[in-house]
Coordinates of C-alpha atoms and ligand atoms in Angstrom, one line a residue:
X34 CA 40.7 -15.2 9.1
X35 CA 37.5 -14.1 7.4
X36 CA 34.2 -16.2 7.4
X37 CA 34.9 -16.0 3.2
X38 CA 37.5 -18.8 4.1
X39 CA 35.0 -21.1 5.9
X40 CA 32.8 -22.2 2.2
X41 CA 30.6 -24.3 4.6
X42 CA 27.7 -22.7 1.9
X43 CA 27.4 -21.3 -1.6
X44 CA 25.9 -18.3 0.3
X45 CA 26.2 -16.1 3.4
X46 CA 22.3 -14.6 2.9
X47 CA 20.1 -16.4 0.2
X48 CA 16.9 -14.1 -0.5
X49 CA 13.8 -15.5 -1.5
X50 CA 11.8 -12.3 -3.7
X51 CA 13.3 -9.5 -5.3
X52 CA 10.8 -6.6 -3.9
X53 CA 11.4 -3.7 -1.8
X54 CA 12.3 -5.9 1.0
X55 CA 14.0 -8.7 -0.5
X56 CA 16.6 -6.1 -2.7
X57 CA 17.3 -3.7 0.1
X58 CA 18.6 -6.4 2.4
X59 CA 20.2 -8.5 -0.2
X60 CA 22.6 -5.2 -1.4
X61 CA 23.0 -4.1 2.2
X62 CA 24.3 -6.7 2.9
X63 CA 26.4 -7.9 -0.3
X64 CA 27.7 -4.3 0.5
X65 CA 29.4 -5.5 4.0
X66 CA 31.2 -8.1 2.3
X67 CA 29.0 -11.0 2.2
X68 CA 28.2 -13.5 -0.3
X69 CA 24.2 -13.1 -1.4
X70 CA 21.8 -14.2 -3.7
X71 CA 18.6 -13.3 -4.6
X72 CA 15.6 -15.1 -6.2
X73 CA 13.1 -13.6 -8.6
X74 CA 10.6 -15.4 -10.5
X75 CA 8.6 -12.1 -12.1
X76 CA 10.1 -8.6 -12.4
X77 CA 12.3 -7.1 -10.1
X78 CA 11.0 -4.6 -7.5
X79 CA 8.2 -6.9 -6.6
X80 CA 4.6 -5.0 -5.7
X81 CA 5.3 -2.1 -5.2
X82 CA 7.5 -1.3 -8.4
X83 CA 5.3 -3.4 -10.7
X84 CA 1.4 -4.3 -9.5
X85 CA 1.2 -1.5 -6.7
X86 CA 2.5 1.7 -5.3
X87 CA 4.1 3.4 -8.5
X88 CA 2.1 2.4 -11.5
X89 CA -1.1 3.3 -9.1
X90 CA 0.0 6.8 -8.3
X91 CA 0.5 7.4 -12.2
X92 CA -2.8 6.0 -12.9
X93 CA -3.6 8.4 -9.9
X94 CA -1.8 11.5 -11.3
X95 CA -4.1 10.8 -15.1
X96 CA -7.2 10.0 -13.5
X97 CA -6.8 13.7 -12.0
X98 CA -6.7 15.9 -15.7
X99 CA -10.0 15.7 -16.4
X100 CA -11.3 17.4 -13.1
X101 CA -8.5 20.0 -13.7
X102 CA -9.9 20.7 -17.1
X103 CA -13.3 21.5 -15.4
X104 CA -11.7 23.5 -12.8
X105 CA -9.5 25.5 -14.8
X106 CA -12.9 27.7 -16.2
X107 CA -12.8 29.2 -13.0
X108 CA -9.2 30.5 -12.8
X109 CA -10.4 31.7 -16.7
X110 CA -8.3 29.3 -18.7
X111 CA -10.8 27.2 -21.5
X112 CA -9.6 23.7 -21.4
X113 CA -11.7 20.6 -23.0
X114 CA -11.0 17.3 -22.8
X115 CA -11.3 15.9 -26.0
X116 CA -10.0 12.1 -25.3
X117 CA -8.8 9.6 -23.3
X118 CA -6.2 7.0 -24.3
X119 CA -6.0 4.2 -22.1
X120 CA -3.5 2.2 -24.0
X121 CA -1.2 5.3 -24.1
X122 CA -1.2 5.4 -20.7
X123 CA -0.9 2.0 -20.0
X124 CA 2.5 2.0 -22.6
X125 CA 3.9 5.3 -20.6
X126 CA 3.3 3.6 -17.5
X127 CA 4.8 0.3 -18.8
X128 CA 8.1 2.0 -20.0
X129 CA 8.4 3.4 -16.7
X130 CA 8.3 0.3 -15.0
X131 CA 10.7 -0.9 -17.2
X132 CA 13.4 2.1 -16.5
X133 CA 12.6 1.1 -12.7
X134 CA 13.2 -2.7 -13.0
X135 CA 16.4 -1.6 -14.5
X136 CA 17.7 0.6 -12.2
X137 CA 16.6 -2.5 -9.8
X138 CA 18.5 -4.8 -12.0
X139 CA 21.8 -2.6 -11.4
X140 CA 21.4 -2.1 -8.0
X141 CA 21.7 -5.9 -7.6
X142 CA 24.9 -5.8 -10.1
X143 CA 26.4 -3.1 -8.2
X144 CA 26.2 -4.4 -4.9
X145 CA 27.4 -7.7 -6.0
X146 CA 24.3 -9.4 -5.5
X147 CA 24.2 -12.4 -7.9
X148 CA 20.7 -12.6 -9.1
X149 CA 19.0 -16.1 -9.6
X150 CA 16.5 -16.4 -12.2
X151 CA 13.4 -18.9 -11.6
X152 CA 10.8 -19.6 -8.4
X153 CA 12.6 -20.7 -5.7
X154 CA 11.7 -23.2 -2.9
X155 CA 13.0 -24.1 0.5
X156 CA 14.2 -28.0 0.2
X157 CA 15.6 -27.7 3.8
X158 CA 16.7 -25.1 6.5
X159 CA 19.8 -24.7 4.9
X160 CA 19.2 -25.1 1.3
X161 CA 17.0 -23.4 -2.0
X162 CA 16.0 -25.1 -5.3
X163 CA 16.0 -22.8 -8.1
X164 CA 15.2 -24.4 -11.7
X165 CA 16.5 -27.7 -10.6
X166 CA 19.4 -26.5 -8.9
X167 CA 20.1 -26.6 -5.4
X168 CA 21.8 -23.5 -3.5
X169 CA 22.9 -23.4 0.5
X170 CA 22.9 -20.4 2.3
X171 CA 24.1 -19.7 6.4
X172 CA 20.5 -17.9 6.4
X173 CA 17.9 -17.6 3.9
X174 CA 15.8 -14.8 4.1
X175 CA 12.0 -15.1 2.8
X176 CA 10.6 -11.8 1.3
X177 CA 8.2 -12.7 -1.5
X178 CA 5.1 -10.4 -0.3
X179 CA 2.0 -10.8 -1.1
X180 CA -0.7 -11.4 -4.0
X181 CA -4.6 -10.0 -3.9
X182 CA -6.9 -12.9 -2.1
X183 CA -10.4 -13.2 -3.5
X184 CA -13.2 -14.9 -1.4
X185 CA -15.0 -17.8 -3.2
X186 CA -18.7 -17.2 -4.1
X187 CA -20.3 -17.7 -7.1
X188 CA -19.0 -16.2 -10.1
X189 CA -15.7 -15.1 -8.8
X190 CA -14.0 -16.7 -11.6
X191 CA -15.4 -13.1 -13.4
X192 CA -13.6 -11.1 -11.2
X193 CA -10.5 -9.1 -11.4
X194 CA -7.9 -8.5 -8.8
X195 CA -6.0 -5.2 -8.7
X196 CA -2.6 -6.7 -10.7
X197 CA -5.4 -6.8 -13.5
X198 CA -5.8 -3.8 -13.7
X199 CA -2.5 -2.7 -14.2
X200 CA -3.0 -4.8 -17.9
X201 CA -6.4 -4.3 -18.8
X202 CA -6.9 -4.1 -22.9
X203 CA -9.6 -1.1 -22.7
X204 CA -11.5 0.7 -19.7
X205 CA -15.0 -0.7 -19.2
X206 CA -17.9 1.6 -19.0
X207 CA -19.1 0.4 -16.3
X208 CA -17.3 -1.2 -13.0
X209 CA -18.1 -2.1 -9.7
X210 CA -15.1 -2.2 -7.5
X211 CA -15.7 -4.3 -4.2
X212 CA -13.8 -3.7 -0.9
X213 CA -13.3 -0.7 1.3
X214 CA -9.6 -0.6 1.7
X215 CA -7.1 1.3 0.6
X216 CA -6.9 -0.5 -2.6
X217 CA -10.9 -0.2 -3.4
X218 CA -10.8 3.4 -2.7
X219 CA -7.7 4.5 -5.0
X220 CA -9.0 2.5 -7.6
X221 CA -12.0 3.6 -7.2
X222 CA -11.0 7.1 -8.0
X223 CA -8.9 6.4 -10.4
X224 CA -11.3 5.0 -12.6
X225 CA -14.2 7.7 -11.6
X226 CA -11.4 10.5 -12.5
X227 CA -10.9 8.5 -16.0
X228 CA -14.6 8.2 -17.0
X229 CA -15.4 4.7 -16.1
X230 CA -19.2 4.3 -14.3
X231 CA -18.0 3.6 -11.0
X232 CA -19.5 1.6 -7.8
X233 CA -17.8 1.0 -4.7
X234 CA -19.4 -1.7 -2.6
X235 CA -18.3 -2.5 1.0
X236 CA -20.0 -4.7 3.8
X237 CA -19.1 -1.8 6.1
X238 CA -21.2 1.2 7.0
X239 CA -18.3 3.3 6.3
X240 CA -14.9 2.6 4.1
X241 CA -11.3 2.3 5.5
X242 CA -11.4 0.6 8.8
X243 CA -8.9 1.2 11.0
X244 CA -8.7 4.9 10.1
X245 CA -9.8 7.9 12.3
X246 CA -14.1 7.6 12.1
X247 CA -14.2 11.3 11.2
X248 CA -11.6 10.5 8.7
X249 CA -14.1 7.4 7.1
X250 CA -17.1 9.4 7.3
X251 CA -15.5 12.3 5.3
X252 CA -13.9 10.7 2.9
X253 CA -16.2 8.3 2.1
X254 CA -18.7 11.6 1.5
X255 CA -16.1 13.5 -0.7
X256 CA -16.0 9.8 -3.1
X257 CA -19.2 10.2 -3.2
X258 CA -19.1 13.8 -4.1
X259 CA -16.7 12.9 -6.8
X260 CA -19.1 11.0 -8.2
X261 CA -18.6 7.5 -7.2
X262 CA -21.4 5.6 -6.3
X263 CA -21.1 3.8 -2.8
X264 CA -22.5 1.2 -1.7
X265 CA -22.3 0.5 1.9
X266 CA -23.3 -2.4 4.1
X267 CA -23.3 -4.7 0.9
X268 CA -22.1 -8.1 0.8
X269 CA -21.1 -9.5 -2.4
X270 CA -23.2 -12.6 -2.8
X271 CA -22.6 -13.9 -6.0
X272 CA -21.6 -12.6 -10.0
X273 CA -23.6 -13.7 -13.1
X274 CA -22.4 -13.7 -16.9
X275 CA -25.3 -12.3 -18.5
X276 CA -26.2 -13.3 -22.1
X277 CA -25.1 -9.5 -23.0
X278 CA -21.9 -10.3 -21.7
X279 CA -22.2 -7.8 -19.1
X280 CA -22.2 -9.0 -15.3
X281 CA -25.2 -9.0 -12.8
X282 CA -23.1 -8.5 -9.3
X283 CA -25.9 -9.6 -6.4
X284 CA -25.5 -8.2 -2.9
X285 CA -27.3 -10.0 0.1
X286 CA -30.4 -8.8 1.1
X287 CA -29.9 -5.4 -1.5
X288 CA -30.4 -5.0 -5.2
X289 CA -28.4 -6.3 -8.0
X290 CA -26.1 -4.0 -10.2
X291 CA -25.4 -4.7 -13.8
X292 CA -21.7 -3.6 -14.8
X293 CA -19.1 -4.1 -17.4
X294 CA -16.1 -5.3 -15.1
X295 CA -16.1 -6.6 -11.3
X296 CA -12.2 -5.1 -9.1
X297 CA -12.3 -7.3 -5.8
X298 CA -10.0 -5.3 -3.3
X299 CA -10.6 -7.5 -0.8
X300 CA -7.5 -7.8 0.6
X301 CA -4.0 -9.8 -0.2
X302 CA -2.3 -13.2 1.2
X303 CA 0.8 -14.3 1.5
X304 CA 2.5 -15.2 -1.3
X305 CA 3.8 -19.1 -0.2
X306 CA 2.2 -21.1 -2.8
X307 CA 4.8 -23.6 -3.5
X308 CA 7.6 -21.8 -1.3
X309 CA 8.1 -25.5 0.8
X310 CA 7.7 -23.8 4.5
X311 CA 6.5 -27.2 5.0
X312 CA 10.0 -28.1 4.4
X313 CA 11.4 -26.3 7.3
X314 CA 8.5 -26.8 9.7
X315 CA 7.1 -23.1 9.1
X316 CA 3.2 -22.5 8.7
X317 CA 1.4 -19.6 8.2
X318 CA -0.7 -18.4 11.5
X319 CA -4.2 -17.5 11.9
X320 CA -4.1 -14.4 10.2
X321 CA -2.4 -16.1 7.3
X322 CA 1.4 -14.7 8.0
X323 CA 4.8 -15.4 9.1
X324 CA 5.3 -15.8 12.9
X325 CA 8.9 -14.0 13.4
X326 CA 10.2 -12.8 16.3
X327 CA 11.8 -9.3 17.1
X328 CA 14.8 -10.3 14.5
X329 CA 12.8 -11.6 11.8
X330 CA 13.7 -15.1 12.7
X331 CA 10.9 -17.6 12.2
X332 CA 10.6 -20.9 14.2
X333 CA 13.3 -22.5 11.5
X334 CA 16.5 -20.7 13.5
X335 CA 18.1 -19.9 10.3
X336 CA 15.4 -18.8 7.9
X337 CA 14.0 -15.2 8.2
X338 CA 11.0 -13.1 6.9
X339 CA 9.8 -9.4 6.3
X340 CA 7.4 -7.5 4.9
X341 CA 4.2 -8.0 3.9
X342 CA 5.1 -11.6 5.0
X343 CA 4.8 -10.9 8.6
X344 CA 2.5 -8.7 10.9
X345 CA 3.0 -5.0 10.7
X346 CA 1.8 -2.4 8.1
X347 CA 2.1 -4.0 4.6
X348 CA 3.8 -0.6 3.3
X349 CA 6.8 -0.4 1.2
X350 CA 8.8 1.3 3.5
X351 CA 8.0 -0.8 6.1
X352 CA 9.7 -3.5 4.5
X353 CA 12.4 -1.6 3.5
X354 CA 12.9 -0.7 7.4
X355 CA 12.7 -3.9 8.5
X356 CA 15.0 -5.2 5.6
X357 CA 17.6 -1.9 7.3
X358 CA 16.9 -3.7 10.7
X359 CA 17.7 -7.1 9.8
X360 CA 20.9 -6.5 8.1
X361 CA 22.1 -4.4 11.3
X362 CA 21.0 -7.2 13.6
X363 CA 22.5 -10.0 11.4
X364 CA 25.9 -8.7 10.3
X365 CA 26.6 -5.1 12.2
X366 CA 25.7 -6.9 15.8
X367 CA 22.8 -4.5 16.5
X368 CA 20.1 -5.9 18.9
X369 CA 18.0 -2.9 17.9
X370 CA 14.3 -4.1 17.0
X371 CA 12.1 -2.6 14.8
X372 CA 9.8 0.3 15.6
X373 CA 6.6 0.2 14.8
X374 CA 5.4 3.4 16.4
X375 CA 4.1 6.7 14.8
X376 CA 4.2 5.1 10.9
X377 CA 2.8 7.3 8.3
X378 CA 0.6 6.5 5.7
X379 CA -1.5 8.0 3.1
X380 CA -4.3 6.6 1.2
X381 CA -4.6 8.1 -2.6
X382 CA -8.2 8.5 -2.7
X383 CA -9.7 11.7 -4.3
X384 CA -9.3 13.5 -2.2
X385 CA -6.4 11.9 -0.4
X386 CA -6.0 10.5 3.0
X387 CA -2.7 11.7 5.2
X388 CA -2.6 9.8 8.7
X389 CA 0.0 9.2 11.4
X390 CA -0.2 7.9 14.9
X391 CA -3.5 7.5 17.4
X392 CA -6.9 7.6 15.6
X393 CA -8.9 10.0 18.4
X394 CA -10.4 6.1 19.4
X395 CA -7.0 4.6 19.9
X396 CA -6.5 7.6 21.8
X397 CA -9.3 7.9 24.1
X398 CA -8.8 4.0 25.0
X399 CA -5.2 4.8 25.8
X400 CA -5.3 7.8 27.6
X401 CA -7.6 9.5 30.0
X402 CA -7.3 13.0 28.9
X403 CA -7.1 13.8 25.1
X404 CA -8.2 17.2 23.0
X405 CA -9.3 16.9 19.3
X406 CA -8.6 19.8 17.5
X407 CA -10.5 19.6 14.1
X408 CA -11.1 22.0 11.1
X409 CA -13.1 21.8 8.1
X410 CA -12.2 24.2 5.2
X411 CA -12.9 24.4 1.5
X412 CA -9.6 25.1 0.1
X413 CA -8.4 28.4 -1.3
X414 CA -8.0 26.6 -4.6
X415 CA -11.8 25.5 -4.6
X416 CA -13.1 29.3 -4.1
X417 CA -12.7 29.5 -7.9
X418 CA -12.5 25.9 -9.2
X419 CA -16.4 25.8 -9.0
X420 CA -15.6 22.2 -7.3
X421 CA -17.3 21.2 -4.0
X422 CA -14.4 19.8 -2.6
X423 CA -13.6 20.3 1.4
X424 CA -10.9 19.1 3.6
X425 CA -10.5 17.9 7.2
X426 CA -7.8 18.0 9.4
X427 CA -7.6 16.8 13.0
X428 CA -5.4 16.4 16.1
X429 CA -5.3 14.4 18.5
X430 CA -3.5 15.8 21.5
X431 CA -2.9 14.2 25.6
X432 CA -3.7 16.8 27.5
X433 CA -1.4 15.9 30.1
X434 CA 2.2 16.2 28.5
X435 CA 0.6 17.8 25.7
X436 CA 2.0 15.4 23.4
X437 CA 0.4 15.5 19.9
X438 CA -0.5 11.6 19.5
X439 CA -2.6 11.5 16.1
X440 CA -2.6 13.7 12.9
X441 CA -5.0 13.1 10.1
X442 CA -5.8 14.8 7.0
X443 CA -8.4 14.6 4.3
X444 CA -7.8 16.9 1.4
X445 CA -5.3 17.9 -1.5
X446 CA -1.7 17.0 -0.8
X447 CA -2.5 15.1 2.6
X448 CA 0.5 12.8 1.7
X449 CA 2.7 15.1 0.9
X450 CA 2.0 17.3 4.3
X451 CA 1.4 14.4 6.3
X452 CA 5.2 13.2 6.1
X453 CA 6.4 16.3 7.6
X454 CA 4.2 16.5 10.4
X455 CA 5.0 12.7 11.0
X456 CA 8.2 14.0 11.8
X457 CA 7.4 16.2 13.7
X458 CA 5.5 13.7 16.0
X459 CA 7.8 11.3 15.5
X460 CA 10.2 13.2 17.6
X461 CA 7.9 13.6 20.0
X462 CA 6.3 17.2 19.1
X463 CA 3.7 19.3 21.7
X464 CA 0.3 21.0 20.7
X465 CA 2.4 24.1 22.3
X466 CA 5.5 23.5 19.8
X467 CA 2.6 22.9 16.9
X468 CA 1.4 26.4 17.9
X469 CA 5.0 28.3 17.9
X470 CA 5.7 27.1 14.5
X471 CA 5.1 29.6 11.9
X472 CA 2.7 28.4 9.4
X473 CA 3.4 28.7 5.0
X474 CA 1.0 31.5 3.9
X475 CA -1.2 30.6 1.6
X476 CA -1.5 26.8 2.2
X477 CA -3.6 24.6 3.8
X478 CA -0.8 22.9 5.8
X479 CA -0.6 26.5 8.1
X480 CA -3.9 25.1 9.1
X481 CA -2.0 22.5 11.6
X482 CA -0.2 25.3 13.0
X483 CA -2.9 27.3 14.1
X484 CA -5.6 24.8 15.3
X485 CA -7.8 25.5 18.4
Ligands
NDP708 P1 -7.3 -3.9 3.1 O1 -7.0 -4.9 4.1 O2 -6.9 -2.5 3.3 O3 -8.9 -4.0 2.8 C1 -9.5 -5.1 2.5 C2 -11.0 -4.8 2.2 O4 -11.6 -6.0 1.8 C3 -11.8 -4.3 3.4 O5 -12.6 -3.3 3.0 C4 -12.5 -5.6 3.8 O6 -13.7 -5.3 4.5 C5 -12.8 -6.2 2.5 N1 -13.1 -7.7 2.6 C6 -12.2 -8.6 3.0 N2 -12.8 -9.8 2.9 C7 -14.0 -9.6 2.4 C8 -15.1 -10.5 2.0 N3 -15.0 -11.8 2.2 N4 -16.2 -9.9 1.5 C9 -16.3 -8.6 1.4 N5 -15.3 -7.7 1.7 C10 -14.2 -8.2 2.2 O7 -6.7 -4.6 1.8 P2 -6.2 -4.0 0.4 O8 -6.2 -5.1 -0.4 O9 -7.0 -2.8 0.0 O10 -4.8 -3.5 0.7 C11 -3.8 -4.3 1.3 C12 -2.8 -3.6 2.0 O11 -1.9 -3.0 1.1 C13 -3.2 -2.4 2.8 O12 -3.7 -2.7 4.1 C14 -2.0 -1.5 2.8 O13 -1.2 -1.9 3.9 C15 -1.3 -1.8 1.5 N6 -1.6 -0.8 0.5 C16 -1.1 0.5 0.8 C17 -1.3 1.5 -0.1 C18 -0.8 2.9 0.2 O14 0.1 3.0 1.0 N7 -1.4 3.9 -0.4 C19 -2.1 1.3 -1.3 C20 -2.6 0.0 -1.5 C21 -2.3 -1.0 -0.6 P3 -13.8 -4.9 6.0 O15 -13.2 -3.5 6.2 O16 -15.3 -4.9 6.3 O17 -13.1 -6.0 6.7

């Protein structure tokens, strides 16, 4: 007898959020035989697909030509930039979304996954309102991610968030982008690269917390070096509409800036509004997330949650892990939890950030003995570009099993580079096995091969 011929619900697994997270596990597990829906009030693939991760890195990858123009002189190639169409781009970009919502959309079909159209709420621990209609499920999974959080000050009502930028009608000329984190620094960047005036303010003393210092100091140099104009230890106080129709953004104790357009990167929240976690007894916890434990079960025993939801790196494939891990725990009996450890990540600055592992502080709290290795090159590229552009790379080694516990990278590529060697430590790799590997001559990845 299969559980198909106990219909105690309409579902097996209903999914609340078609993202990265939400789509994985819903066709991974429609895949095993298993009755799911998924719920999707906006476009399928959820952040990452539509406000985040892809539409960013092509906004990253045009935000570059210009510099390559200017660095091409070098190499003896004439090149002049002689416009910039923002609309164009934003049209490419929005066609490509729409191949990739597709490809989402037949994923769903493929798998079996029957897709349910409308915001969905919890009405109880066992049942989903969609559009008026009520669903049951055995489990219900919650995977609707997260939107950009603003703080309230005066004026904020002026600001944008990062999903507008994704639809802005023209560029301004001028913009002041507010935050430090990973999403203030790309766009950052991206709109320096594309010709837009740009500020970055922060009420750090350096940008990216969390990351390797040396990695914050340099990077936050090279912005600067770019051309961006930072602005550390500035807290946004307030934003006034000036009769020009330009804004006045004031900073406590520091000079107002006049700009055309405010970005607040400040961060994201949950994205609960009107889920009904009330309805189940769930809250979110002091940091504004989803208490689950190692299965992704919440306090309701038979809803779930993953990524950006719940603690842990809000990266897309994170989420897509932890979807992996909850459709093995739930229907291929693995008690397996999620690890956490060695996770990747890069940061699309210009110049980029590649990291993985101990930052050399995380290291030095945890172990007694640790060597940083660190070099500081101007690319091979950059002898002819005519740009001032150097890069940093850095280990961070225990000096008692040798173990390399920390890579990080400033500098062309880092992303790219940065996932191999996160293999490499990943499975555990030595300074000594770093050493015997043959480096890739000419590139600046040899570098981590040879450092002393
Ligand atoms: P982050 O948490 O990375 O950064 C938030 C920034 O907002 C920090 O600089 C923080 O300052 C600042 N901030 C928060 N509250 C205030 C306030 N009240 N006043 C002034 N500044 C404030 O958030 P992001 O939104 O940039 O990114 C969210 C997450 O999305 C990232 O952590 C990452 O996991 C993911 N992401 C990943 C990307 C990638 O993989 N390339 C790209 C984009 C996002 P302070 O440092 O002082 O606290």
């Amino acid at each position: 007898m299969t559980d198909r011929q106990l219909p105690t619900f309409d579902y097996d697994l209903f999914v609340i959020g078609a993202g990265s997270g939400g789509v994985r596990a819903s066709r991974k597990t429609a895949a095993l035989g298993k009755k799911v829906a998924v719920a999707e009030a906006s476009a399928l693939g959820g952040t990452c697909v539509n406000l985040g991760c892809v539409p960013k890195k092509l906004f990253v990858y045009a935000s570059e030509y210009p510099e390559f123009a200017q660095q091409a002189k070098g190499f003896g190639i004439d090149m002049e930039v002689t416009g910039r169409d923002w609309v164009r781009l934003l049209e490419n970009k929005n066609q490509e979304i729409s191949r990739l919502n597709g490809i989402y959309q037949s994923l769903l079909d493929n798998a079996g996954v029957e897709l349910i159209r409308g915001h969905a709420r919890l009405v109880d621990e066992h049942r989903v309102e969609v559009n008026g209609k009520e669903y049951s499920a055995e489990k219900i999974l919650l995977a609707v991610g997260g939107r950009p959080y603003r703080p309230t000050f005066p004026g904020v009502e002026y600001t944008l968030t990062s999903d507008d930028m994704f639809f802005l009608d023209e560029l301004p000329n001028r913009l002041m982008v507010i935050g430090s984190g990973y999403i203030a620094v790309e766009f950052a960047g991206i709109m320096n690269g594309l010709g837009v005036s740009t500020w970055l303010a922060y009420r750090a003393n350096q940008v990216l917390r969390g990351f390797d210092d040396d990695i914050r100091a340099f990077v936050g140099q090279e912005i600067a070096k770019k051309g961006v104009r930072t602005l550390p230890e500035h807290q946004i106080e307030s934003v006034t509409k000036l009769p020009s129709g330009t804004y006045s953004v004031a900073f406590t104790g520091q000079d107002p800036v006049e700009v055309d357009a405010v970005l607040m990167c400040t961060g994201r929240e949950a994205n609960v509004e009107h889920l009904g976690l009330d309805k189940v007894g769930l809250s979110l916890n002091e940091k504004g997330l989803i208490d689950v434990n190692g299965f992704f079960q919440t306090r309701c025993p038979s809803v779930y949650a993953l990524g950006d939801l719940i603690e842990g790196p809000a990266l897309t494939p994170v989420a897509i892990a932890e979807a992996m891990r909850f459709v093995s725990q739930q229907y291929e009996n693995s008690q397996t939890e999620m690890d956490y450890s060695d996770i990747p990540t890069a940061v699309f600055s210009q110049p980029p950030i590649g990291t993985v592992g101990l930052t050399e502080a995380e290291a030095k709290a945890q172990y007694s003995d640790v060597k940083v290795y660190r070099s500081e090159f101007k690319a091979m590229k950059h002898t002819l570009s005519g740009i001032n552009e150097r890069t940093l790379m850095k280990l961070i080694v225990d000096q008692q099993s040798d173990r390399v516990l920390g890579a990080h990278m400033v500098g062309e590529h880092a992303g790219e580079i940065m996932q191999g060697i996160a293999i490499a430590i990943k499975a555990g790799a030595t300074k000594a096995q770093f050493d015997a590997t043959i480096g890739i001559h000419p590139t600046a990845a040899e570098e981590f091969t040879t450092l002393s």
